[in-house]
Amino acid sequence: MINIHEVIETNNMIEHDNLDVRTVTIGISLLDCACSTVKETCGKITEKILRIAGNLAKTAEDISKEYGVPIVNKRISITPISLVGASCCKTPEDYVEIAKTLDAVAKKVGVNFLGGYSAVVSKGLTESDKLLIASIPQALSCTERICSSVNIGSTKTGINMDAVRLMGETIKEAAKLTADKDSFACAKLVVLCNAPDDNPFMAGAFHGVTEADAIINVGVSGPGVVKVALEKVRGESFEVLCETIKKTAFKITRVGQLVAQEASRRLGIPFGIIDLSLAPTPAIGDSVAEILQEIGLEKAGAPGTTAALALLNDQVKKGGVMASSYVGGLSGAFIPVSEDQGMIDAAECGALTIEKLEAMTCVCSVGLDMIAIPGKTPASTISGIIADEAAIGMINQKTTAVRIIPVEGKDVGDSVEFGGLLGYAPVMPVNTYSCEAFISRQGRIPAPIHSFKN
């Protein structure tokens, strides 16, 4: 039974601590839209998305007004397009036409991003996958709302190093095509290992083939709420610290559960999952890095950062999992540099490096996220960074990812402005020693021995 104290407490979290539902995402299967021509496929895609998601934006806005809960983003995730376009796309340009169609329908529905311009190539590349990947730079440079992802490895399959090499080159090309926009296309492109089928967050969202025809996935957020709660137990023991995070995560997740159930009922679409992730924004006080500082670090990146982040991530999961009937997606704490003011500050003063961020990704959600690097960085070095992050995911049986932006014409000491929730970032230095000979090898890194469980 909800009492008046809990209502007041939740209102205070919303008004003062940046509590929000970060996204309501409808996942839609487009497998039944595949036709023999691009034109027919695009027509069916448009019809199905409009039919299922046409009322998403209005419904989310109605729920937000009625319950007083901010719903920041309305989004759509779709079946990886390399599967949908396999029978009709013969050139990269054919896939670009599908991207333009998706962008137009996303705008019409009123969502800020549509994810699923994607391929899953963890063990090998089909001809369709190759064409899709070849089209990504052009597709992202000529659209506004399309997000792209490529899953290049998993614990079960190992790492497809041919795809890793290809993605380093793809990121470089996407950066060049949007050089006039600070290489913004790369902010909509992520390379994953162990990608989940039900992630509601961009840019890695896609609607996996294991999912129903349509589902509602909700991503909650509330770093500011956790930080304020921890301010009240400053100097207390680890036991008190952990209990405080768990209780706060429970409250945050209950808000997401309410929104998910209401959206599911009103739209007539089954409820999929709640993603428990603490997703920061550039707003002051809405930072995962500031939570780490409240735990006891002078700056994110200081010795102890990985341990503090591991503690935070674990307690968020423990608290949140009891608050929802279905938990999935990524569920933990995000550490995107450009989207977190505390991370930006730590990177600017030198406390936080790419190497330390890589260590932190061993224990948190996803990976190296929204990191600006010099535009002159070679494709092979970007591929090496992707391979390192994929190895962490593969060995630790977790999702890891790389969303990195080699900003054309900029170098260490410069900064880049992405705007909105994507924030701004200092250009961070990258190890300049070459891994060209390693990345040039063909084939894949085998799955680890502990993956053989049948």
mmCIF file with all atom_site columns, C-alpha atoms in Angstrom, residues 4-184:
data_model
loop_
_atom_site.group_PDB
_atom_site.id
_atom_site.type_symbol
_atom_site.label_atom_id
_atom_site.label_alt_id
_atom_site.label_comp_id
_atom_site.label_asym_id
_atom_site.label_entity_id
_atom_site.label_seq_id
_atom_site.pdbx_PDB_ins_code
_atom_site.Cartn_x
_atom_site.Cartn_y
_atom_site.Cartn_z
_atom_site.occupancy
_atom_site.B_iso_or_equiv
_atom_site.pdbx_formal_charge
_atom_site.auth_seq_id
_atom_site.auth_comp_id
_atom_site.auth_asym_id
_atom_site.auth_atom_id
_atom_site.pdbx_PDB_model_num
ATOM 1   C CA . ILE A 1 4   ? 1.351  9.790   1.642   1.00 0.00 ? 4   ILE A CA 1
ATOM 2   C CA . HIS A 1 5   ? 4.981  9.886   2.812   1.00 0.00 ? 5   HIS A CA 1
ATOM 3   C CA . GLU A 1 6   ? 6.054  7.862   -0.255  1.00 0.00 ? 6   GLU A CA 1
ATOM 4   C CA . VAL A 1 7   ? 4.058  10.159  -2.575  1.00 0.00 ? 7   VAL A CA 1
ATOM 5   C CA . ILE A 1 8   ? 5.706  13.253  -1.096  1.00 0.00 ? 8   ILE A CA 1
ATOM 6   C CA . GLU A 1 9   ? 9.126  11.595  -1.260  1.00 0.00 ? 9   GLU A CA 1
ATOM 7   C CA . THR A 1 10  ? 8.699  10.736  -4.941  1.00 0.00 ? 10  THR A CA 1
ATOM 8   C CA . ASN A 1 11  ? 7.525  14.268  -5.739  1.00 0.00 ? 11  ASN A CA 1
ATOM 9   C CA . ASN A 1 12  ? 10.630 15.671  -4.054  1.00 0.00 ? 12  ASN A CA 1
ATOM 10  C CA . MET A 1 13  ? 12.845 13.349  -6.111  1.00 0.00 ? 13  MET A CA 1
ATOM 11  C CA . ILE A 1 14  ? 11.225 14.620  -9.316  1.00 0.00 ? 14  ILE A CA 1
ATOM 12  C CA . GLU A 1 15  ? 11.244 18.308  -8.379  1.00 0.00 ? 15  GLU A CA 1
ATOM 13  C CA . HIS A 1 16  ? 14.683 18.576  -6.794  1.00 0.00 ? 16  HIS A CA 1
ATOM 14  C CA . ASP A 1 17  ? 16.826 15.523  -7.669  1.00 0.00 ? 17  ASP A CA 1
ATOM 15  C CA . ASN A 1 18  ? 16.355 15.062  -11.457 1.00 0.00 ? 18  ASN A CA 1
ATOM 16  C CA . LEU A 1 19  ? 14.376 11.813  -11.159 1.00 0.00 ? 19  LEU A CA 1
ATOM 17  C CA . ASP A 1 20  ? 12.858 10.890  -14.506 1.00 0.00 ? 20  ASP A CA 1
ATOM 18  C CA . VAL A 1 21  ? 11.865 8.044   -16.770 1.00 0.00 ? 21  VAL A CA 1
ATOM 19  C CA . ARG A 1 22  ? 14.594 8.371   -19.343 1.00 0.00 ? 22  ARG A CA 1
ATOM 20  C CA . THR A 1 23  ? 12.796 6.535   -22.137 1.00 0.00 ? 23  THR A CA 1
ATOM 21  C CA . VAL A 1 24  ? 9.692  4.624   -23.109 1.00 0.00 ? 24  VAL A CA 1
ATOM 22  C CA . THR A 1 25  ? 10.766 2.489   -26.055 1.00 0.00 ? 25  THR A CA 1
ATOM 23  C CA . ILE A 1 26  ? 8.472  0.406   -28.253 1.00 0.00 ? 26  ILE A CA 1
ATOM 24  C CA . GLY A 1 27  ? 10.236 -2.584  -29.766 1.00 0.00 ? 27  GLY A CA 1
ATOM 25  C CA . ILE A 1 28  ? 8.756  -3.646  -33.111 1.00 0.00 ? 28  ILE A CA 1
ATOM 26  C CA . SER A 1 29  ? 9.512  -6.731  -35.191 1.00 0.00 ? 29  SER A CA 1
ATOM 27  C CA . LEU A 1 30  ? 9.878  -5.884  -38.882 1.00 0.00 ? 30  LEU A CA 1
ATOM 28  C CA . LEU A 1 31  ? 10.590 -9.421  -40.043 1.00 0.00 ? 31  LEU A CA 1
ATOM 29  C CA . ASP A 1 32  ? 7.186  -9.589  -41.738 1.00 0.00 ? 32  ASP A CA 1
ATOM 30  C CA . CYS A 1 33  ? 7.987  -6.400  -43.689 1.00 0.00 ? 33  CYS A CA 1
ATOM 31  C CA . ALA A 1 34  ? 10.700 -8.022  -45.812 1.00 0.00 ? 34  ALA A CA 1
ATOM 32  C CA . CYS A 1 35  ? 9.766  -7.959  -49.516 1.00 0.00 ? 35  CYS A CA 1
ATOM 33  C CA . SER A 1 36  ? 11.533 -8.534  -52.829 1.00 0.00 ? 36  SER A CA 1
ATOM 34  C CA . THR A 1 37  ? 11.928 -4.810  -53.595 1.00 0.00 ? 37  THR A CA 1
ATOM 35  C CA . VAL A 1 38  ? 13.180 -1.887  -51.510 1.00 0.00 ? 38  VAL A CA 1
ATOM 36  C CA . LYS A 1 39  ? 10.076 0.144   -52.320 1.00 0.00 ? 39  LYS A CA 1
ATOM 37  C CA . GLU A 1 40  ? 7.695  -2.565  -51.067 1.00 0.00 ? 40  GLU A CA 1
ATOM 38  C CA . THR A 1 41  ? 9.792  -3.149  -47.951 1.00 0.00 ? 41  THR A CA 1
ATOM 39  C CA . CYS A 1 42  ? 9.844  0.567   -47.128 1.00 0.00 ? 42  CYS A CA 1
ATOM 40  C CA . GLY A 1 43  ? 6.071  0.762   -47.596 1.00 0.00 ? 43  GLY A CA 1
ATOM 41  C CA . LYS A 1 44  ? 5.412  -2.106  -45.205 1.00 0.00 ? 44  LYS A CA 1
ATOM 42  C CA . ILE A 1 45  ? 7.894  -0.714  -42.658 1.00 0.00 ? 45  ILE A CA 1
ATOM 43  C CA . THR A 1 46  ? 6.133  2.655   -42.676 1.00 0.00 ? 46  THR A CA 1
ATOM 44  C CA . GLU A 1 47  ? 2.680  1.104   -42.334 1.00 0.00 ? 47  GLU A CA 1
ATOM 45  C CA . LYS A 1 48  ? 3.624  -1.176  -39.441 1.00 0.00 ? 48  LYS A CA 1
ATOM 46  C CA . ILE A 1 49  ? 5.520  1.419   -37.389 1.00 0.00 ? 49  ILE A CA 1
ATOM 47  C CA . LEU A 1 50  ? 2.714  3.968   -37.786 1.00 0.00 ? 50  LEU A CA 1
ATOM 48  C CA . ARG A 1 51  ? 0.108  1.362   -36.830 1.00 0.00 ? 51  ARG A CA 1
ATOM 49  C CA . ILE A 1 52  ? 1.891  0.177   -33.689 1.00 0.00 ? 52  ILE A CA 1
ATOM 50  C CA . ALA A 1 53  ? 3.709  3.298   -32.481 1.00 0.00 ? 53  ALA A CA 1
ATOM 51  C CA . GLY A 1 54  ? 1.522  6.071   -33.846 1.00 0.00 ? 54  GLY A CA 1
ATOM 52  C CA . ASN A 1 55  ? 0.151  6.947   -30.392 1.00 0.00 ? 55  ASN A CA 1
ATOM 53  C CA . LEU A 1 56  ? 3.402  6.486   -28.449 1.00 0.00 ? 56  LEU A CA 1
ATOM 54  C CA . ALA A 1 57  ? 4.316  10.151  -28.045 1.00 0.00 ? 57  ALA A CA 1
ATOM 55  C CA . LYS A 1 58  ? 0.822  11.257  -27.007 1.00 0.00 ? 58  LYS A CA 1
ATOM 56  C CA . THR A 1 59  ? 0.394  8.338   -24.611 1.00 0.00 ? 59  THR A CA 1
ATOM 57  C CA . ALA A 1 60  ? 3.713  9.026   -22.912 1.00 0.00 ? 60  ALA A CA 1
ATOM 58  C CA . GLU A 1 61  ? 2.863  12.718  -22.603 1.00 0.00 ? 61  GLU A CA 1
ATOM 59  C CA . ASP A 1 62  ? -0.550 11.885  -21.115 1.00 0.00 ? 62  ASP A CA 1
ATOM 60  C CA . ILE A 1 63  ? 0.995  9.546   -18.536 1.00 0.00 ? 63  ILE A CA 1
ATOM 61  C CA . SER A 1 64  ? 3.619  12.143  -17.680 1.00 0.00 ? 64  SER A CA 1
ATOM 62  C CA . LYS A 1 65  ? 0.971  14.819  -17.054 1.00 0.00 ? 65  LYS A CA 1
ATOM 63  C CA . GLU A 1 66  ? -1.357 12.563  -15.075 1.00 0.00 ? 66  GLU A CA 1
ATOM 64  C CA . TYR A 1 67  ? 1.288  11.135  -12.764 1.00 0.00 ? 67  TYR A CA 1
ATOM 65  C CA . GLY A 1 68  ? 3.684  14.091  -12.689 1.00 0.00 ? 68  GLY A CA 1
ATOM 66  C CA . VAL A 1 69  ? 6.593  11.920  -13.813 1.00 0.00 ? 69  VAL A CA 1
ATOM 67  C CA . PRO A 1 70  ? 8.913  13.402  -16.474 1.00 0.00 ? 70  PRO A CA 1
ATOM 68  C CA . ILE A 1 71  ? 9.300  11.060  -19.467 1.00 0.00 ? 71  ILE A CA 1
ATOM 69  C CA . VAL A 1 72  ? 12.300 12.470  -21.285 1.00 0.00 ? 72  VAL A CA 1
ATOM 70  C CA . ASN A 1 73  ? 12.399 10.392  -24.467 1.00 0.00 ? 73  ASN A CA 1
ATOM 71  C CA . LYS A 1 74  ? 10.033 8.388   -26.631 1.00 0.00 ? 74  LYS A CA 1
ATOM 72  C CA . ARG A 1 75  ? 11.854 5.899   -28.844 1.00 0.00 ? 75  ARG A CA 1
ATOM 73  C CA . ILE A 1 76  ? 11.467 2.929   -31.171 1.00 0.00 ? 76  ILE A CA 1
ATOM 74  C CA . SER A 1 77  ? 13.680 -0.113  -31.592 1.00 0.00 ? 77  SER A CA 1
ATOM 75  C CA . ILE A 1 78  ? 13.332 -2.428  -34.573 1.00 0.00 ? 78  ILE A CA 1
ATOM 76  C CA . THR A 1 79  ? 14.581 -5.758  -35.871 1.00 0.00 ? 79  THR A CA 1
ATOM 77  C CA . PRO A 1 80  ? 18.201 -5.488  -37.082 1.00 0.00 ? 80  PRO A CA 1
ATOM 78  C CA . ILE A 1 81  ? 17.807 -4.060  -40.566 1.00 0.00 ? 81  ILE A CA 1
ATOM 79  C CA . SER A 1 82  ? 20.432 -6.371  -42.078 1.00 0.00 ? 82  SER A CA 1
ATOM 80  C CA . LEU A 1 83  ? 17.844 -9.153  -41.580 1.00 0.00 ? 83  LEU A CA 1
ATOM 81  C CA . VAL A 1 84  ? 14.877 -7.175  -42.907 1.00 0.00 ? 84  VAL A CA 1
ATOM 82  C CA . GLY A 1 85  ? 16.710 -5.932  -45.998 1.00 0.00 ? 85  GLY A CA 1
ATOM 83  C CA . ALA A 1 86  ? 18.497 -9.183  -46.872 1.00 0.00 ? 86  ALA A CA 1
ATOM 84  C CA . SER A 1 87  ? 16.081 -10.135 -49.651 1.00 0.00 ? 87  SER A CA 1
ATOM 85  C CA . CYS A 1 88  ? 15.782 -6.741  -51.336 1.00 0.00 ? 88  CYS A CA 1
ATOM 86  C CA . CYS A 1 89  ? 18.988 -4.748  -50.745 1.00 0.00 ? 89  CYS A CA 1
ATOM 87  C CA . LYS A 1 90  ? 21.690 -5.352  -53.356 1.00 0.00 ? 90  LYS A CA 1
ATOM 88  C CA . THR A 1 91  ? 23.817 -2.251  -52.730 1.00 0.00 ? 91  THR A CA 1
ATOM 89  C CA . PRO A 1 92  ? 24.668 0.000   -49.736 1.00 0.00 ? 92  PRO A CA 1
ATOM 90  C CA . GLU A 1 93  ? 22.501 2.652   -51.372 1.00 0.00 ? 93  GLU A CA 1
ATOM 91  C CA . ASP A 1 94  ? 19.479 0.354   -51.053 1.00 0.00 ? 94  ASP A CA 1
ATOM 92  C CA . TYR A 1 95  ? 20.009 0.264   -47.294 1.00 0.00 ? 95  TYR A CA 1
ATOM 93  C CA . VAL A 1 96  ? 20.356 4.048   -47.212 1.00 0.00 ? 96  VAL A CA 1
ATOM 94  C CA . GLU A 1 97  ? 16.882 4.272   -48.769 1.00 0.00 ? 97  GLU A CA 1
ATOM 95  C CA . ILE A 1 98  ? 15.528 2.178   -45.887 1.00 0.00 ? 98  ILE A CA 1
ATOM 96  C CA . ALA A 1 99  ? 17.350 4.461   -43.430 1.00 0.00 ? 99  ALA A CA 1
ATOM 97  C CA . LYS A 1 100 ? 15.664 7.506   -44.965 1.00 0.00 ? 100 LYS A CA 1
ATOM 98  C CA . THR A 1 101 ? 12.278 5.801   -44.700 1.00 0.00 ? 101 THR A CA 1
ATOM 99  C CA . LEU A 1 102 ? 12.887 4.960   -41.049 1.00 0.00 ? 102 LEU A CA 1
ATOM 100 C CA . ASP A 1 103 ? 13.975 8.532   -40.349 1.00 0.00 ? 103 ASP A CA 1
ATOM 101 C CA . ALA A 1 104 ? 10.824 9.928   -41.943 1.00 0.00 ? 104 ALA A CA 1
ATOM 102 C CA . VAL A 1 105 ? 8.502  7.636   -40.017 1.00 0.00 ? 105 VAL A CA 1
ATOM 103 C CA . ALA A 1 106 ? 10.357 8.329   -36.742 1.00 0.00 ? 106 ALA A CA 1
ATOM 104 C CA . LYS A 1 107 ? 9.784  12.040  -37.288 1.00 0.00 ? 107 LYS A CA 1
ATOM 105 C CA . LYS A 1 108 ? 6.124  11.460  -38.097 1.00 0.00 ? 108 LYS A CA 1
ATOM 106 C CA . VAL A 1 109 ? 5.573  9.371   -34.960 1.00 0.00 ? 109 VAL A CA 1
ATOM 107 C CA . GLY A 1 110 ? 7.403  11.979  -32.865 1.00 0.00 ? 110 GLY A CA 1
ATOM 108 C CA . VAL A 1 111 ? 10.223 9.915   -31.366 1.00 0.00 ? 111 VAL A CA 1
ATOM 109 C CA . ASN A 1 112 ? 13.681 11.382  -30.838 1.00 0.00 ? 112 ASN A CA 1
ATOM 110 C CA . PHE A 1 113 ? 15.601 8.259   -31.885 1.00 0.00 ? 113 PHE A CA 1
ATOM 111 C CA . LEU A 1 114 ? 14.944 4.998   -33.714 1.00 0.00 ? 114 LEU A CA 1
ATOM 112 C CA . GLY A 1 115 ? 17.428 2.197   -33.096 1.00 0.00 ? 115 GLY A CA 1
ATOM 113 C CA . GLY A 1 116 ? 17.989 -0.979  -35.044 1.00 0.00 ? 116 GLY A CA 1
ATOM 114 C CA . TYR A 1 117 ? 19.888 0.092   -38.140 1.00 0.00 ? 117 TYR A CA 1
ATOM 115 C CA . SER A 1 118 ? 21.976 -2.819  -37.051 1.00 0.00 ? 118 SER A CA 1
ATOM 116 C CA . ALA A 1 119 ? 23.689 -6.114  -37.748 1.00 0.00 ? 119 ALA A CA 1
ATOM 117 C CA . VAL A 1 120 ? 24.570 -9.023  -35.475 1.00 0.00 ? 120 VAL A CA 1
ATOM 118 C CA . VAL A 1 121 ? 27.866 -10.451 -36.775 1.00 0.00 ? 121 VAL A CA 1
ATOM 119 C CA . SER A 1 122 ? 29.455 -12.019 -33.699 1.00 0.00 ? 122 SER A CA 1
ATOM 120 C CA . LYS A 1 123 ? 30.562 -15.134 -35.608 1.00 0.00 ? 123 LYS A CA 1
ATOM 121 C CA . GLY A 1 124 ? 30.544 -14.127 -39.264 1.00 0.00 ? 124 GLY A CA 1
ATOM 122 C CA . LEU A 1 125 ? 29.345 -11.673 -41.903 1.00 0.00 ? 125 LEU A CA 1
ATOM 123 C CA . THR A 1 126 ? 26.654 -12.369 -44.479 1.00 0.00 ? 126 THR A CA 1
ATOM 124 C CA . GLU A 1 127 ? 26.562 -10.408 -47.707 1.00 0.00 ? 127 GLU A CA 1
ATOM 125 C CA . SER A 1 128 ? 23.628 -8.459  -46.306 1.00 0.00 ? 128 SER A CA 1
ATOM 126 C CA . ASP A 1 129 ? 25.625 -7.607  -43.166 1.00 0.00 ? 129 ASP A CA 1
ATOM 127 C CA . LYS A 1 130 ? 28.506 -6.311  -45.279 1.00 0.00 ? 130 LYS A CA 1
ATOM 128 C CA . LEU A 1 131 ? 26.210 -4.098  -47.329 1.00 0.00 ? 131 LEU A CA 1
ATOM 129 C CA . LEU A 1 132 ? 24.509 -2.752  -44.207 1.00 0.00 ? 132 LEU A CA 1
ATOM 130 C CA . ILE A 1 133 ? 27.827 -1.902  -42.541 1.00 0.00 ? 133 ILE A CA 1
ATOM 131 C CA . ALA A 1 134 ? 29.094 -0.273  -45.743 1.00 0.00 ? 134 ALA A CA 1
ATOM 132 C CA . SER A 1 135 ? 25.981 1.931   -45.753 1.00 0.00 ? 135 SER A CA 1
ATOM 133 C CA . ILE A 1 136 ? 26.247 3.107   -42.124 1.00 0.00 ? 136 ILE A CA 1
ATOM 134 C CA . PRO A 1 137 ? 28.368 6.254   -42.666 1.00 0.00 ? 137 PRO A CA 1
ATOM 135 C CA . GLN A 1 138 ? 26.083 7.555   -45.417 1.00 0.00 ? 138 GLN A CA 1
ATOM 136 C CA . ALA A 1 139 ? 22.899 6.513   -43.599 1.00 0.00 ? 139 ALA A CA 1
ATOM 137 C CA . LEU A 1 140 ? 23.881 8.294   -40.380 1.00 0.00 ? 140 LEU A CA 1
ATOM 138 C CA . SER A 1 141 ? 25.092 11.412  -42.170 1.00 0.00 ? 141 SER A CA 1
ATOM 139 C CA . CYS A 1 142 ? 21.859 11.930  -44.114 1.00 0.00 ? 142 CYS A CA 1
ATOM 140 C CA . THR A 1 143 ? 19.374 11.173  -41.302 1.00 0.00 ? 143 THR A CA 1
ATOM 141 C CA . GLU A 1 144 ? 18.611 12.823  -37.965 1.00 0.00 ? 144 GLU A CA 1
ATOM 142 C CA . ARG A 1 145 ? 17.012 10.173  -35.759 1.00 0.00 ? 145 ARG A CA 1
ATOM 143 C CA . ILE A 1 146 ? 18.520 6.870   -36.865 1.00 0.00 ? 146 ILE A CA 1
ATOM 144 C CA . CYS A 1 147 ? 20.874 5.026   -34.493 1.00 0.00 ? 147 CYS A CA 1
ATOM 145 C CA . SER A 1 148 ? 23.098 2.176   -35.606 1.00 0.00 ? 148 SER A CA 1
ATOM 146 C CA . SER A 1 149 ? 24.765 -0.700  -33.797 1.00 0.00 ? 149 SER A CA 1
ATOM 147 C CA . VAL A 1 150 ? 26.829 -3.721  -34.745 1.00 0.00 ? 150 VAL A CA 1
ATOM 148 C CA . ASN A 1 151 ? 27.341 -6.669  -32.392 1.00 0.00 ? 151 ASN A CA 1
ATOM 149 C CA . ILE A 1 152 ? 30.801 -8.069  -33.163 1.00 0.00 ? 152 ILE A CA 1
ATOM 150 C CA . GLY A 1 153 ? 31.219 -10.688 -30.449 1.00 0.00 ? 153 GLY A CA 1
ATOM 151 C CA . SER A 1 154 ? 29.772 -12.733 -27.619 1.00 0.00 ? 154 SER A CA 1
ATOM 152 C CA . THR A 1 155 ? 30.853 -15.069 -24.867 1.00 0.00 ? 155 THR A CA 1
ATOM 153 C CA . LYS A 1 156 ? 29.422 -18.001 -26.838 1.00 0.00 ? 156 LYS A CA 1
ATOM 154 C CA . THR A 1 157 ? 30.996 -17.194 -30.214 1.00 0.00 ? 157 THR A CA 1
ATOM 155 C CA . GLY A 1 158 ? 34.172 -15.237 -29.509 1.00 0.00 ? 158 GLY A CA 1
ATOM 156 C CA . ILE A 1 159 ? 35.073 -12.002 -31.297 1.00 0.00 ? 159 ILE A CA 1
ATOM 157 C CA . ASN A 1 160 ? 34.711 -11.528 -35.048 1.00 0.00 ? 160 ASN A CA 1
ATOM 158 C CA . MET A 1 161 ? 37.957 -9.665  -35.727 1.00 0.00 ? 161 MET A CA 1
ATOM 159 C CA . ASP A 1 162 ? 37.086 -9.132  -39.400 1.00 0.00 ? 162 ASP A CA 1
ATOM 160 C CA . ALA A 1 163 ? 34.061 -7.148  -38.205 1.00 0.00 ? 163 ALA A CA 1
ATOM 161 C CA . VAL A 1 164 ? 36.186 -5.333  -35.605 1.00 0.00 ? 164 VAL A CA 1
ATOM 162 C CA . ARG A 1 165 ? 38.557 -4.136  -38.352 1.00 0.00 ? 165 ARG A CA 1
ATOM 163 C CA . LEU A 1 166 ? 35.610 -3.134  -40.524 1.00 0.00 ? 166 LEU A CA 1
ATOM 164 C CA . MET A 1 167 ? 34.004 -1.113  -37.737 1.00 0.00 ? 167 MET A CA 1
ATOM 165 C CA . GLY A 1 168 ? 37.180 0.884   -37.102 1.00 0.00 ? 168 GLY A CA 1
ATOM 166 C CA . GLU A 1 169 ? 37.101 1.908   -40.755 1.00 0.00 ? 169 GLU A CA 1
ATOM 167 C CA . THR A 1 170 ? 33.354 2.571   -40.636 1.00 0.00 ? 170 THR A CA 1
ATOM 168 C CA . ILE A 1 171 ? 33.678 4.907   -37.648 1.00 0.00 ? 171 ILE A CA 1
ATOM 169 C CA . LYS A 1 172 ? 36.434 6.852   -39.411 1.00 0.00 ? 172 LYS A CA 1
ATOM 170 C CA . GLU A 1 173 ? 34.312 7.231   -42.549 1.00 0.00 ? 173 GLU A CA 1
ATOM 171 C CA . ALA A 1 174 ? 31.261 8.338   -40.538 1.00 0.00 ? 174 ALA A CA 1
ATOM 172 C CA . ALA A 1 175 ? 33.443 10.948  -38.815 1.00 0.00 ? 175 ALA A CA 1
ATOM 173 C CA . LYS A 1 176 ? 34.655 12.321  -42.155 1.00 0.00 ? 176 LYS A CA 1
ATOM 174 C CA . LEU A 1 177 ? 31.173 12.538  -43.674 1.00 0.00 ? 177 LEU A CA 1
ATOM 175 C CA . THR A 1 178 ? 29.972 14.677  -40.759 1.00 0.00 ? 178 THR A CA 1
ATOM 176 C CA . ALA A 1 179 ? 33.181 16.669  -40.227 1.00 0.00 ? 179 ALA A CA 1
ATOM 177 C CA . ASP A 1 180 ? 31.168 19.891  -40.469 1.00 0.00 ? 180 ASP A CA 1
ATOM 178 C CA . LYS A 1 181 ? 29.107 18.744  -37.446 1.00 0.00 ? 181 LYS A CA 1
ATOM 179 C CA . ASP A 1 182 ? 32.045 17.683  -35.236 1.00 0.00 ? 182 ASP A CA 1
ATOM 180 C CA . SER A 1 183 ? 31.750 14.104  -36.582 1.00 0.00 ? 183 SER A CA 1
ATOM 181 C CA . PHE A 1 184 ? 28.316 13.784  -34.998 1.00 0.00 ? 184 PHE A CA 1
#
